[in-house]
mmCIF file of C-alpha atoms in Angstrom:
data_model
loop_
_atom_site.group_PDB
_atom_site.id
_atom_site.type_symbol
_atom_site.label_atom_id
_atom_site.label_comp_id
_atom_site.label_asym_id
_atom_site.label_seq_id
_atom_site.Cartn_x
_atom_site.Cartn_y
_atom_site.Cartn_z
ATOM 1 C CA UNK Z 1 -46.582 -60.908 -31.352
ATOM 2 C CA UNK Z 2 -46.481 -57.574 -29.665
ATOM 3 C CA UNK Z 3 -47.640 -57.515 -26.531
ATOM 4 C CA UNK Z 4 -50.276 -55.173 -24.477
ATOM 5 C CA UNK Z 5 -48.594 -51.322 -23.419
ATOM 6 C CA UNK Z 6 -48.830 -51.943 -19.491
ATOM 7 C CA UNK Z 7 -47.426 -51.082 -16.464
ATOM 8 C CA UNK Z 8 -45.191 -47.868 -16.633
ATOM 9 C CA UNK Z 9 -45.980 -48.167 -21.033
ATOM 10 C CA UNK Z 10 -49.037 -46.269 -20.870
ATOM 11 C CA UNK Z 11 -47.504 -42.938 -19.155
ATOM 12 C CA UNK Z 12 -44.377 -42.933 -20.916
ATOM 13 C CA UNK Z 13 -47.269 -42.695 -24.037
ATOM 14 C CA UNK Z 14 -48.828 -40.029 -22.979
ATOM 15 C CA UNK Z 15 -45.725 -37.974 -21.579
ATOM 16 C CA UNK Z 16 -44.191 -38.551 -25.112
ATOM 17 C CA UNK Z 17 -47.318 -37.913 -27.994
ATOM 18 C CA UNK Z 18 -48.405 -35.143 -25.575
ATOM 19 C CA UNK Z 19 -44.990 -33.373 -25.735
ATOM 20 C CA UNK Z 20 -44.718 -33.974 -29.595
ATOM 21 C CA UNK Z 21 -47.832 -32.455 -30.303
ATOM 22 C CA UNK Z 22 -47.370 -29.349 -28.254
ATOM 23 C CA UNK Z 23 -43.348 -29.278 -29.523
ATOM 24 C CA UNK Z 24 -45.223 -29.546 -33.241
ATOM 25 C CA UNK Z 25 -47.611 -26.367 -32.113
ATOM 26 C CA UNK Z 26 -45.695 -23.717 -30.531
ATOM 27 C CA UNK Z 27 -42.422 -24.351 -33.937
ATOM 28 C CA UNK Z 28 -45.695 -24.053 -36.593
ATOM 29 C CA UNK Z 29 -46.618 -21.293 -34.761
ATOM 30 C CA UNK Z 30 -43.234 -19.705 -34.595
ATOM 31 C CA UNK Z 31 -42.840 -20.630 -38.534
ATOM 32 C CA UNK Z 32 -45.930 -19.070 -39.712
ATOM 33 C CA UNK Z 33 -45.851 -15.741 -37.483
ATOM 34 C CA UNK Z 34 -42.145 -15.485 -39.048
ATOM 35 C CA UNK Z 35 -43.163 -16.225 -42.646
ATOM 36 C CA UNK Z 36 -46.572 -14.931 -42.771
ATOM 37 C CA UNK Z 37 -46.727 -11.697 -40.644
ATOM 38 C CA UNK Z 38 -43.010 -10.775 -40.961
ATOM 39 C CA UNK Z 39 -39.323 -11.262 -41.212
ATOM 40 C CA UNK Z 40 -37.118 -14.348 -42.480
ATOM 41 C CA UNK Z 41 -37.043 -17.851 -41.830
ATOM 42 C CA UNK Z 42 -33.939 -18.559 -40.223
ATOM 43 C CA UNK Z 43 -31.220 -21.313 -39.100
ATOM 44 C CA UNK Z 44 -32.862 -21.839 -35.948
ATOM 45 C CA UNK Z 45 -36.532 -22.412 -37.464
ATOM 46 C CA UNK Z 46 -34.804 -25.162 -39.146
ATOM 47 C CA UNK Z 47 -32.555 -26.736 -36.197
ATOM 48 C CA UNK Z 48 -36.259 -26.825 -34.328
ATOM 49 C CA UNK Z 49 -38.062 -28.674 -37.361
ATOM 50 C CA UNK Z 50 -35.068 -30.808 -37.372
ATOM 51 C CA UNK Z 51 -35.956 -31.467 -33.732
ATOM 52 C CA UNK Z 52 -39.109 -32.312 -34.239
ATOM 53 C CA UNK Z 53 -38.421 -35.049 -36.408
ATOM 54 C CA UNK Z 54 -35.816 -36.556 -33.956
ATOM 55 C CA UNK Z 55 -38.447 -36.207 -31.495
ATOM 56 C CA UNK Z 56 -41.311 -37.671 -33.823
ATOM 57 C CA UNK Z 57 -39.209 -40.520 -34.844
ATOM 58 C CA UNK Z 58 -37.820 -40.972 -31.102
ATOM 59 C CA UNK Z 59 -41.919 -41.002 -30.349
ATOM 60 C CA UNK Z 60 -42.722 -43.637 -32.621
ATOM 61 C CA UNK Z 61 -39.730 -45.744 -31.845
ATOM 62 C CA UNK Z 62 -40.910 -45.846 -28.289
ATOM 63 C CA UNK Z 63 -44.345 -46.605 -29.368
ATOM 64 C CA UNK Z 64 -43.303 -50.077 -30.900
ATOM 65 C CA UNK Z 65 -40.741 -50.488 -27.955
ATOM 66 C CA UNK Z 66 -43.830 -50.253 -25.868
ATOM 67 C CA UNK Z 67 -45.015 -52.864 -27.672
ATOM 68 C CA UNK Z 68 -41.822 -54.998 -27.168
ATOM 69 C CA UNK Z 69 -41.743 -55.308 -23.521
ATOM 70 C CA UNK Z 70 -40.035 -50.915 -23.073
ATOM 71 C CA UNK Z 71 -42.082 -50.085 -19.367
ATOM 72 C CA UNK Z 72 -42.538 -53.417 -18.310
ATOM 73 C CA UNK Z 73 -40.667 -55.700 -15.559
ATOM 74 C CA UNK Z 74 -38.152 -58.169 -17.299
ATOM 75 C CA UNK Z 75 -39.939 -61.084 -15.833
ATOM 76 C CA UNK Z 76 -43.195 -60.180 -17.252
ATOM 77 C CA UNK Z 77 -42.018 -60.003 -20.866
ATOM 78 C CA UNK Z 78 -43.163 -63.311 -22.290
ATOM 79 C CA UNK Z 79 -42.140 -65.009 -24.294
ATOM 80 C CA UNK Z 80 -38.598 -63.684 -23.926
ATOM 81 C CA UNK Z 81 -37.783 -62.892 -27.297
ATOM 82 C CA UNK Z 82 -40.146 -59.863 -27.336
ATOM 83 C CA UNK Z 83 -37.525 -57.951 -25.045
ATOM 84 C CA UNK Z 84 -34.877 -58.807 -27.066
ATOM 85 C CA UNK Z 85 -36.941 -56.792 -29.915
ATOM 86 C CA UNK Z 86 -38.092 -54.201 -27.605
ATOM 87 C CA UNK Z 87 -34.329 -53.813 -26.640
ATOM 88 C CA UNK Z 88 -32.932 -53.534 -30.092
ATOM 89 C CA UNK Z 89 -35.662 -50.914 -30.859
ATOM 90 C CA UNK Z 90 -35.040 -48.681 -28.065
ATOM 91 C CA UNK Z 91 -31.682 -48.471 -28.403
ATOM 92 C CA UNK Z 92 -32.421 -47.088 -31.739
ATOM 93 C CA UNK Z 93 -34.408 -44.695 -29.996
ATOM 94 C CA UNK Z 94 -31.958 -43.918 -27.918
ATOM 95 C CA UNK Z 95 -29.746 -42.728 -30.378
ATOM 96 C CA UNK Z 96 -31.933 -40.466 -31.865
ATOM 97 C CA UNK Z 97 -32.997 -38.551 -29.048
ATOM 98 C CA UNK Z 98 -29.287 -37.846 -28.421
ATOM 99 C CA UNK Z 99 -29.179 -36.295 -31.664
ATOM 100 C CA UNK Z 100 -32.569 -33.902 -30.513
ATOM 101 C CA UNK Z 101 -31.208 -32.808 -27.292
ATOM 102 C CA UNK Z 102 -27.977 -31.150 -29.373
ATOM 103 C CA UNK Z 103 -29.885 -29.283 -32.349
ATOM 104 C CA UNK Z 104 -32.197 -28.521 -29.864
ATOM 105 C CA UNK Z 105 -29.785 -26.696 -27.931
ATOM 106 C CA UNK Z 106 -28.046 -24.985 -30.709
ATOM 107 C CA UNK Z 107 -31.414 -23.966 -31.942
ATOM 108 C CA UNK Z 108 -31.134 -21.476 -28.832
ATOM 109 C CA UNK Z 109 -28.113 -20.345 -29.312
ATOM 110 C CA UNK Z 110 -28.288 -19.451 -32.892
ATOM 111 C CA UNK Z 111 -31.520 -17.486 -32.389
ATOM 112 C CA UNK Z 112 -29.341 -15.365 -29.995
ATOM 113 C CA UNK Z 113 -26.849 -15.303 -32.906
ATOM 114 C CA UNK Z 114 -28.998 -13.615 -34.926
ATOM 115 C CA UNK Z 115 -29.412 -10.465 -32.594
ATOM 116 C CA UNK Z 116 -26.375 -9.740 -31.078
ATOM 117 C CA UNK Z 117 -23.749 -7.940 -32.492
ATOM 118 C CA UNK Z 118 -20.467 -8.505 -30.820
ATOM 119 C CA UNK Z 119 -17.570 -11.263 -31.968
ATOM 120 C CA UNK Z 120 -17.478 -12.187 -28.424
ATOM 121 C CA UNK Z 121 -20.764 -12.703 -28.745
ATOM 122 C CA UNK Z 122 -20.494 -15.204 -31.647
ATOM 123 C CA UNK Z 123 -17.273 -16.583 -30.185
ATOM 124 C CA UNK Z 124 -19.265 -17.990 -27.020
ATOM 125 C CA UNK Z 125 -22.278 -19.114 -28.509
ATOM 126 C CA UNK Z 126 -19.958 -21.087 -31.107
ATOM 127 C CA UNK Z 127 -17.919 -22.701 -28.549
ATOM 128 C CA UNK Z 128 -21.362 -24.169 -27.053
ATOM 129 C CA UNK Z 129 -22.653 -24.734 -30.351
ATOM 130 C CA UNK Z 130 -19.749 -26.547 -30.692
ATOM 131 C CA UNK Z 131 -19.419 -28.941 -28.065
ATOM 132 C CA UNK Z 132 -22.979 -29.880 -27.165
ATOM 133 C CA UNK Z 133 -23.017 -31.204 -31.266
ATOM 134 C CA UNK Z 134 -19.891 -33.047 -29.912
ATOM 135 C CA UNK Z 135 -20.821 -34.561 -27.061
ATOM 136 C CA UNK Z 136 -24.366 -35.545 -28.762
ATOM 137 C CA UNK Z 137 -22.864 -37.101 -31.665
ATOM 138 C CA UNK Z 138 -20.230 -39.039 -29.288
ATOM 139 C CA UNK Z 139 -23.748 -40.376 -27.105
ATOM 140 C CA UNK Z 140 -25.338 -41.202 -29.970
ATOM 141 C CA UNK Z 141 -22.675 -43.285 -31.222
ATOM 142 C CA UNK Z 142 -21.470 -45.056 -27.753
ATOM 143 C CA UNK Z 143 -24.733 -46.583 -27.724
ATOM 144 C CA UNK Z 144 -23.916 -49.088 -29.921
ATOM 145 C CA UNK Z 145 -20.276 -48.473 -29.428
ATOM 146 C CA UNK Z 146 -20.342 -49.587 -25.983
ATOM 147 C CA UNK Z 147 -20.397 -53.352 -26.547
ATOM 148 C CA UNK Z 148 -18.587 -55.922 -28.957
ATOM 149 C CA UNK Z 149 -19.789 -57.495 -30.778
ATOM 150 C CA UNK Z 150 -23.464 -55.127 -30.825
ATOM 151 C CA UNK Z 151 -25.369 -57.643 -31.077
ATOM 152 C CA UNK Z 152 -24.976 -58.707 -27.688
ATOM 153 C CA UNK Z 153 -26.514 -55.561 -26.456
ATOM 154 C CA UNK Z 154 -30.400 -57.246 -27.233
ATOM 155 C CA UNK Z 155 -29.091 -61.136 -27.879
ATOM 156 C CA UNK Z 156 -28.412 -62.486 -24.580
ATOM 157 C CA UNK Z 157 -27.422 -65.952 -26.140
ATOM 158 C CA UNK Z 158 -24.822 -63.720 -27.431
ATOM 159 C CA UNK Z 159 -21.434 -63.143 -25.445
ATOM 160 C CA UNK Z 160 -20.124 -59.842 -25.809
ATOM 161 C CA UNK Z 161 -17.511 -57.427 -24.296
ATOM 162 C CA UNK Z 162 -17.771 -54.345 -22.805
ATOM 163 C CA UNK Z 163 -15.687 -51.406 -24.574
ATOM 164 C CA UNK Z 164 -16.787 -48.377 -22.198
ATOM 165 C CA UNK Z 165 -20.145 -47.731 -19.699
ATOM 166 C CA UNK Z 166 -22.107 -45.567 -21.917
ATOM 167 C CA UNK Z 167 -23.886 -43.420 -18.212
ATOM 168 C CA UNK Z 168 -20.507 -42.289 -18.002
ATOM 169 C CA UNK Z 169 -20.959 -40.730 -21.052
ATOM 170 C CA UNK Z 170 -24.777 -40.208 -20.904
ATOM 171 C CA UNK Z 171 -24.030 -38.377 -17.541
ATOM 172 C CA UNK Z 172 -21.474 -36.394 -19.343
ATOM 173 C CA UNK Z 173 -23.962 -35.401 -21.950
ATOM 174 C CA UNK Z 174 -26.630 -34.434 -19.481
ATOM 175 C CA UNK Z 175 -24.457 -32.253 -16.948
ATOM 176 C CA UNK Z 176 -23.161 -30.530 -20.290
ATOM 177 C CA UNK Z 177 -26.891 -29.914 -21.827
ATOM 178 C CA UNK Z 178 -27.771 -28.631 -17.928
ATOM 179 C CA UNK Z 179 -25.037 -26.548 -18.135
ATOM 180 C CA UNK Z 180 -25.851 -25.043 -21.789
ATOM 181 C CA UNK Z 181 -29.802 -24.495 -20.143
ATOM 182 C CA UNK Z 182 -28.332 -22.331 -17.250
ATOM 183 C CA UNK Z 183 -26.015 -20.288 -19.850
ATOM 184 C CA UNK Z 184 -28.446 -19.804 -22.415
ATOM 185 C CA UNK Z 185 -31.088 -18.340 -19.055
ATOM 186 C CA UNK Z 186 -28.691 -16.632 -17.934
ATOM 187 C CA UNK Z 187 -26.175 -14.647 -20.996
ATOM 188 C CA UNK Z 188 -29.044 -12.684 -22.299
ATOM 189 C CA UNK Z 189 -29.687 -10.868 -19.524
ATOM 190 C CA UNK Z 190 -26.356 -9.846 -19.632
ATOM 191 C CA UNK Z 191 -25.995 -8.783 -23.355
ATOM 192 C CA UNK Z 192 -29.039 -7.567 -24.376
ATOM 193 C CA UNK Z 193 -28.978 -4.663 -21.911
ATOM 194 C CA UNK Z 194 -26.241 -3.117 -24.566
ATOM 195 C CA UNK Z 195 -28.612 -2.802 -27.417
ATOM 196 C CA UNK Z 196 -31.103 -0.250 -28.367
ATOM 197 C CA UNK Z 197 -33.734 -2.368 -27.702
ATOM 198 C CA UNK Z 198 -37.302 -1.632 -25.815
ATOM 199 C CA UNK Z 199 -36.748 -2.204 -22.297
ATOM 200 C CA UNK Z 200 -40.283 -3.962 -22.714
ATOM 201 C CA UNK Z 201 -38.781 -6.224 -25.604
ATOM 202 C CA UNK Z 202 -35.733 -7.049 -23.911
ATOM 203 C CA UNK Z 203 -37.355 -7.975 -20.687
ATOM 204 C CA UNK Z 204 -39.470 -10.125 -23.186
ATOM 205 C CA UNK Z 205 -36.714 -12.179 -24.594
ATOM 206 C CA UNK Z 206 -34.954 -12.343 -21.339
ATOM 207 C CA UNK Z 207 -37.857 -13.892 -19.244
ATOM 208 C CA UNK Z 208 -38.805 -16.254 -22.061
ATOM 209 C CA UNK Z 209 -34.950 -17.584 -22.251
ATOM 210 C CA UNK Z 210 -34.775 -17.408 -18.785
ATOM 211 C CA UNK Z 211 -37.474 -20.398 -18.571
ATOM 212 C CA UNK Z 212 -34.508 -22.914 -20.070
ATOM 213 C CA UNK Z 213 -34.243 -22.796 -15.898
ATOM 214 C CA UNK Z 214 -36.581 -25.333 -15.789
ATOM 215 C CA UNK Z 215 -35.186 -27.502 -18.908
ATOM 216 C CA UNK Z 216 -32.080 -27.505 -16.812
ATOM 217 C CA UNK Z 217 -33.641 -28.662 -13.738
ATOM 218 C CA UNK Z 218 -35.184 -31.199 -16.039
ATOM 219 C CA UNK Z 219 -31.559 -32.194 -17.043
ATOM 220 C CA UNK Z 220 -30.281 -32.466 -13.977
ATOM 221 C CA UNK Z 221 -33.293 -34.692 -12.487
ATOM 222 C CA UNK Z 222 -32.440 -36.556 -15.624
ATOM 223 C CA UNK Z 223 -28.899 -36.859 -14.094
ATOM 224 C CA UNK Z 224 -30.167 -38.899 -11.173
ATOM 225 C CA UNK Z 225 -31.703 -41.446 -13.332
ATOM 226 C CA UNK Z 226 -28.876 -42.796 -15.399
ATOM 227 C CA UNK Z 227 -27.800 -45.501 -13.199
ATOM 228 C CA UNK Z 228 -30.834 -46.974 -14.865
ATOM 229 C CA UNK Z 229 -28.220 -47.358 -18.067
ATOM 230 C CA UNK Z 230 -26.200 -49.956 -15.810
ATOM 231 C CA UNK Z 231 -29.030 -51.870 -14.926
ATOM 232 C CA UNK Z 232 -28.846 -54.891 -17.326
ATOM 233 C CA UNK Z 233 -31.580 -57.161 -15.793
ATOM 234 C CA UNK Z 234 -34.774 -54.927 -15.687
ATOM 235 C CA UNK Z 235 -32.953 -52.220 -18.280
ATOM 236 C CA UNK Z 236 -36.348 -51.586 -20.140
ATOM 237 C CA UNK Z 237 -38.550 -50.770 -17.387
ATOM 238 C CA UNK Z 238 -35.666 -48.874 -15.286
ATOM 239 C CA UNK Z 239 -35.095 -46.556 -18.232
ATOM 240 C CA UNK Z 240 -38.209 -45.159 -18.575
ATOM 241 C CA UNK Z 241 -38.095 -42.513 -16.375
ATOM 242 C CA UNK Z 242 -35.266 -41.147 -17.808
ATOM 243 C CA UNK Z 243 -37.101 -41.078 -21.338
ATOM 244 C CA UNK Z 244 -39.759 -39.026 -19.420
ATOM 245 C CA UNK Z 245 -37.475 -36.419 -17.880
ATOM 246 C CA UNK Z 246 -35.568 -36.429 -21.659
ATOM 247 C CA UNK Z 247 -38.156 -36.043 -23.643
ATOM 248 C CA UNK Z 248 -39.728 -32.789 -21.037
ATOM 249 C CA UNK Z 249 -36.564 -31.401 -20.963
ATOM 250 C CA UNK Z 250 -36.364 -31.238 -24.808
ATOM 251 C CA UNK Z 251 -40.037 -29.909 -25.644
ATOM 252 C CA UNK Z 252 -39.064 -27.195 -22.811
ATOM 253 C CA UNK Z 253 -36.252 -26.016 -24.259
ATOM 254 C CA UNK Z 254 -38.056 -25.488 -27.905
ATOM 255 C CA UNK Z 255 -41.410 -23.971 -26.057
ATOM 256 C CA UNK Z 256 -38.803 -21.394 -24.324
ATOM 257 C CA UNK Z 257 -36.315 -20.195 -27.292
ATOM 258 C CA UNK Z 258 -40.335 -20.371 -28.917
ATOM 259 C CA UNK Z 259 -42.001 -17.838 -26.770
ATOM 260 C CA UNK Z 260 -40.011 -14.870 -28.030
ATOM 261 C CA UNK Z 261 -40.552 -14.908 -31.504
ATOM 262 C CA UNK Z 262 -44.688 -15.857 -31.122
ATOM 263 C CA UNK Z 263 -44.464 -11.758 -29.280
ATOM 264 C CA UNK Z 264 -45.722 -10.491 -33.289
ATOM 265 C CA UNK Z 265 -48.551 -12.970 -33.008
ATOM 266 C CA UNK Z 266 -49.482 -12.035 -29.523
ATOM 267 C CA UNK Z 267 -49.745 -8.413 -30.462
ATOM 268 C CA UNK Z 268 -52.468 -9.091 -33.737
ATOM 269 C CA UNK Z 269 -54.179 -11.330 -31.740
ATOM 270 C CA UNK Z 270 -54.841 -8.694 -28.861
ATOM 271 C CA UNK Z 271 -54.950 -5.729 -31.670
ATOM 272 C CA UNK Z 272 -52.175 -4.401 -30.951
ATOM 273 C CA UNK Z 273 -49.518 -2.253 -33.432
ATOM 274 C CA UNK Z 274 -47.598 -4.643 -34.786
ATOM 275 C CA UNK Z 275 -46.513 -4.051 -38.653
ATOM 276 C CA UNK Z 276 -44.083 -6.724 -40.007
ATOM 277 C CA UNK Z 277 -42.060 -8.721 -38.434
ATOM 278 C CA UNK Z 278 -38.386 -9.366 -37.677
ATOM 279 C CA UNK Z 279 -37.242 -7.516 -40.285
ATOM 280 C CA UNK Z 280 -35.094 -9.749 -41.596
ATOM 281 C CA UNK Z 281 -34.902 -9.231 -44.804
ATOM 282 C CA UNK Z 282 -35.003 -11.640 -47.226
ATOM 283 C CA UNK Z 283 -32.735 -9.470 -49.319
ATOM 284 C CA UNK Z 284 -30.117 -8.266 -46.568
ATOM 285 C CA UNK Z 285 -29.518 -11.587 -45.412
ATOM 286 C CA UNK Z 286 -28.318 -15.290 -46.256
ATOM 287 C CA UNK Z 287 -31.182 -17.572 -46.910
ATOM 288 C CA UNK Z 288 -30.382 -19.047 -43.535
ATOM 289 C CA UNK Z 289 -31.092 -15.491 -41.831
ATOM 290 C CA UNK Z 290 -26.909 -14.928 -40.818
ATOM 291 C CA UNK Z 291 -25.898 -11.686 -41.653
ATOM 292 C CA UNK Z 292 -24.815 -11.218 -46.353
ATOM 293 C CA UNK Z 293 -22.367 -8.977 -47.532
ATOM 294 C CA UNK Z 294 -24.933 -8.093 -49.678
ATOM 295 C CA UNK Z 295 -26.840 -5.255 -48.277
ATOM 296 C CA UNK Z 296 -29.914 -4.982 -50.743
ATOM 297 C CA UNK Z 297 -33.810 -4.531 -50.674
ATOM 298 C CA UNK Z 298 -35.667 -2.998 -48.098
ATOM 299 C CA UNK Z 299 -34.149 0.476 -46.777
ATOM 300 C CA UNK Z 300 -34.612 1.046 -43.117
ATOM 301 C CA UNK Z 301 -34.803 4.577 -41.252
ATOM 302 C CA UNK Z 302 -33.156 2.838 -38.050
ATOM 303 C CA UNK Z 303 -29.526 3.212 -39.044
ATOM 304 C CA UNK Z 304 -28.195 6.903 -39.469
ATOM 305 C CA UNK Z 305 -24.365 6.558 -40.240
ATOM 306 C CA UNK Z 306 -24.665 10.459 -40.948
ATOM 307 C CA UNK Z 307 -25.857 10.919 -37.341
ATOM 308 C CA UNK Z 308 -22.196 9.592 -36.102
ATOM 309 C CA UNK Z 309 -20.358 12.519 -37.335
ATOM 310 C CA UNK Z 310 -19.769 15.220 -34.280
ATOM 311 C CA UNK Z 311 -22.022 17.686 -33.960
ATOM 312 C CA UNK Z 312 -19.917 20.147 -33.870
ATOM 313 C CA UNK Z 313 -19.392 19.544 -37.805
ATOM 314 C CA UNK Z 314 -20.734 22.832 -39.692
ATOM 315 C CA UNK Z 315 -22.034 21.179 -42.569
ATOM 316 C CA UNK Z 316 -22.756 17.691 -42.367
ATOM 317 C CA UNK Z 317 -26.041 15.532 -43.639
ATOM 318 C CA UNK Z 318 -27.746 13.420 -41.768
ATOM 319 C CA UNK Z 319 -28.963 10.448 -44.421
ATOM 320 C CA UNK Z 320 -31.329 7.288 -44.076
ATOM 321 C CA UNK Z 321 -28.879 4.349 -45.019
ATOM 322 C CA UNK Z 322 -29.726 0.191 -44.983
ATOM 323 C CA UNK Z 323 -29.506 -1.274 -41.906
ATOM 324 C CA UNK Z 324 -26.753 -3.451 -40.361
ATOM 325 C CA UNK Z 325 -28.325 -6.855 -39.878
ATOM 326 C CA UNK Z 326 -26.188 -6.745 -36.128
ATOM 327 C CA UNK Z 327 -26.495 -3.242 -35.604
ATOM 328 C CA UNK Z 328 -27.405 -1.884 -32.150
ATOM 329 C CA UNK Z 329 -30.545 0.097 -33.892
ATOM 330 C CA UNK Z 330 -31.711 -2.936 -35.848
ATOM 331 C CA UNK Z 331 -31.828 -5.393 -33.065
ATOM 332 C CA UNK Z 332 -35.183 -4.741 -31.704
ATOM 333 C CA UNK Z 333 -36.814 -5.148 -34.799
ATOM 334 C CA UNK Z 334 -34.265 -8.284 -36.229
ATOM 335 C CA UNK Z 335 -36.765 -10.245 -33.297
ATOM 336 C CA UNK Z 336 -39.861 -7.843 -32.005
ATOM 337 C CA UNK Z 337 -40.850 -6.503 -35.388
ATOM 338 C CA UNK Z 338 -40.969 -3.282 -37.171
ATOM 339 C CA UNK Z 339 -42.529 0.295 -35.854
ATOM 340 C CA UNK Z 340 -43.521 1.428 -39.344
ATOM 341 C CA UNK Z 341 -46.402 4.130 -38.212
ATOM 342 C CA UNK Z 342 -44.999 4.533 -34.655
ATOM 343 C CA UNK Z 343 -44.634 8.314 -33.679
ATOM 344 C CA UNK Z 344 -41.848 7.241 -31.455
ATOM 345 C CA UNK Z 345 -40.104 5.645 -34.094
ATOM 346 C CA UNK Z 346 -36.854 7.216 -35.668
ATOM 347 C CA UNK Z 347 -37.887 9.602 -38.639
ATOM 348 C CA UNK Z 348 -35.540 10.400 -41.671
ATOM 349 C CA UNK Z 349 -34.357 14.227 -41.137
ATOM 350 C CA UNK Z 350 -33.047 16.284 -43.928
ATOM 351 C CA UNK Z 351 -30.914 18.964 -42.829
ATOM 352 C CA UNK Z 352 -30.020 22.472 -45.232
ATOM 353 C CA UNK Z 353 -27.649 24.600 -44.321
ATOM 354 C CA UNK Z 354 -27.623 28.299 -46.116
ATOM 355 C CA UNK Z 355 -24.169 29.793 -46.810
ATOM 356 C CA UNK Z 356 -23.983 33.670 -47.981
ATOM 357 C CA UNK Z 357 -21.051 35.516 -49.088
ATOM 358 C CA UNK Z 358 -20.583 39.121 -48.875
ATOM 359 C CA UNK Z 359 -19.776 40.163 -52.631
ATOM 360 C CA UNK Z 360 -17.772 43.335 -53.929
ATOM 361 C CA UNK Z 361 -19.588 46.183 -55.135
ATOM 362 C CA UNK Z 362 -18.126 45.734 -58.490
ATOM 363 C CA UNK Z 363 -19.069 42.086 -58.496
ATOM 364 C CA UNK Z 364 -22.386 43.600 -57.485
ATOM 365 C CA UNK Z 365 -22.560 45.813 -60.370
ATOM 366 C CA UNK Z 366 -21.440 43.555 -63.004
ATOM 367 C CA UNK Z 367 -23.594 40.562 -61.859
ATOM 368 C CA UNK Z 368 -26.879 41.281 -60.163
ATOM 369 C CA UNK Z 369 -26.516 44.865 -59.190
ATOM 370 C CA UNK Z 370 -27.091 44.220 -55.785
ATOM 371 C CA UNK Z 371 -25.654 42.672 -53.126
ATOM 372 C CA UNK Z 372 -26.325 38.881 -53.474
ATOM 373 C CA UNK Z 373 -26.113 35.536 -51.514
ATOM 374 C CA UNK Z 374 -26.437 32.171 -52.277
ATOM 375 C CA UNK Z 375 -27.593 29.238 -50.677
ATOM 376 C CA UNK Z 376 -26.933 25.355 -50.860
ATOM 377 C CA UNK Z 377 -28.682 22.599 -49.655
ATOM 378 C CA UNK Z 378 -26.968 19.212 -48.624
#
């Protein structure tokens, strides 16, 4: 019979539904203002619906945990076989939420993948990509991993064996996702200085990243309350806290990599300019929003590869071309939208050079009868 949500129950309920909702929110806010005003829906849309799942199903999980003795003192947990339900469940739990904190992450980092332009660039964000799906995968694993036979994780009548303390790995896990918070604050100040980009829009992106401060600091206060993991007689109610500072940490990290891509939505709200968004183009890119060899659709004005020959060139033409999905002039609008209508904006020129020739009086005679010229447009 489940039993009454008490003691430290009723706050982890709150912190945890209140978090989902807001999470839920801000990423159907971000998905319509990319689908509906402008651009493409891309990789890291989906790694943060993905998240919300994990966190939905990591919510409800808890819910009937709370139910099950999760939040309350051992010795209040009667009759005793209610923790050993409430145990089994939220070590289910735990295992999902694992799996959150790493797409969550590499939701970040992909949405910075989209508008840079460098292969150092991608080689970084890869190798972060990488290893916080690594070490994710391995936590969500040890948690069952970590005894033999399992079922003597929740069965106490049950003699098992340990095979490895899973807050050695949980603390590995957390100082890594810390780590990636920091980073991900901290790189695009440093790269998106080299792109022709606003300095409005790129202090936009910057400060909104830069808020994955506080997920860190989340992380790391999260770091302090893993010993919790090790505590076998009152496991349920010591681990609560650290489902608290989890769970903030994650919806922080989706409201921050959130923030920049709700800019379109800010400006039609307030009335100002803002025509399309993104620009990624659903037929100049991969479904997912990475960058297609197939350059087709929509032309922009933003990318001039006439403009790059020297001007020093006597007859050259300066021509409109399709726009690199990476390149420097496209990665403004790949996030902060289009400036279709802006008198700021780069315009298509058309440039004519007129050639004349000096022609021979005989040429003159037998052709026109007077000196001539003639003239050629490119």
């Amino acid at each position: 019979m489940p039993l009454a949500i008490q003691q430290k129950g009723p706050q982890l309920m709150a912190v945890l539904w209140l978090e989902t909702i807001l999470a839920l929110t801000v990423i159907s806010l971000r998905y319509w203002t990319r689908s509906k005003i402008g651009g493409q829906v891309g990789w890291d849309d989906w790694l943060l619906v993905a998240t919300w799942f994990l966190m939905l199903a990591f919510a409800i999980i808890c819910t009937v945990a709370a139910q099950h003795g999760l939040g309350i003192h051992m010795k209040d947990i009667l009759p005793a076989s209610e923790w050993s339900v409430g145990m089994r469940t939220f070590l289910i739990g735990q295992s999902v939420i694992s799996m959150a904190m790493g797409t969550s992450k590499c939701a970040v980092a992909v949405f910075l993948i989209r508008i840079l332009n460098k292969t150092w660039h991608y080689i970084v964000l890869w190798f972060w990509i990488i290893t916080m799906m690594a070490v994710s995968i391995l936590l969500s694993v040890c948690v069952f991993a970590q005894m033999d036979p399992v079922e003597a994780l929740w069965d106490p009548s049950v003699k098992g064996t340990p095979t490895m303390k899973l807050s050695v790995i949980a603390t590995l896990t957390c100082v890594w996702s810390a780590a990636m918070d920091f980073f991900l604050a901290i790189f695009p100040w440093l790269v998106l200085w080299q792109l022709n980009m606003r300095k409005k829009e790129k202090i936009t992106i910057c400060i909104s990243l830069s808020l994955g401060v506080i997920a860190g600091v989340c992380g790391i206060v999260r770091t302090t309350t893993l010993d919790a993991l090790n505590d076998s007689t009152d496991y349920l109610y010591a681990c609560s806290d650290s489902v608290c500072w989890t769970f903030s940490e994650l919806t922080l990290t989706i409201v921050c990599v959130t923030l920049p891509a709700l800019r379109p939505l800010w400006k039609r709200v307030t009335g100002q300019s803002s025509s399309g968004y993104g620009n990624y183009y659903k037929h100049s890119q991969s479904k997912g929003g990475f960058p297609s060899r197939a350059e087709q659709g929509a032309i922009n004005l933003d990318y001039m590869p006439g403009a790059a020959k020297k001007a020093s060139d006597p007859m050259y033409t300066t021509q409109a071309g399709k726009a690199s999905v990476h390149s420097d002039g496209n990665s403004d609008r790949s996030i902060l939208g289009d400036q279709k209508g802006n008198p700021e904006s780069i315009q298509r020129v058309q440039e004519v050079t007129v050639t004349y020739d000096t022609v021979s009086e005989s040429s003159v005679n037998n052709e026109f009868g007077h000196t001539g010229y003639s003239a050629h447009a490119r």
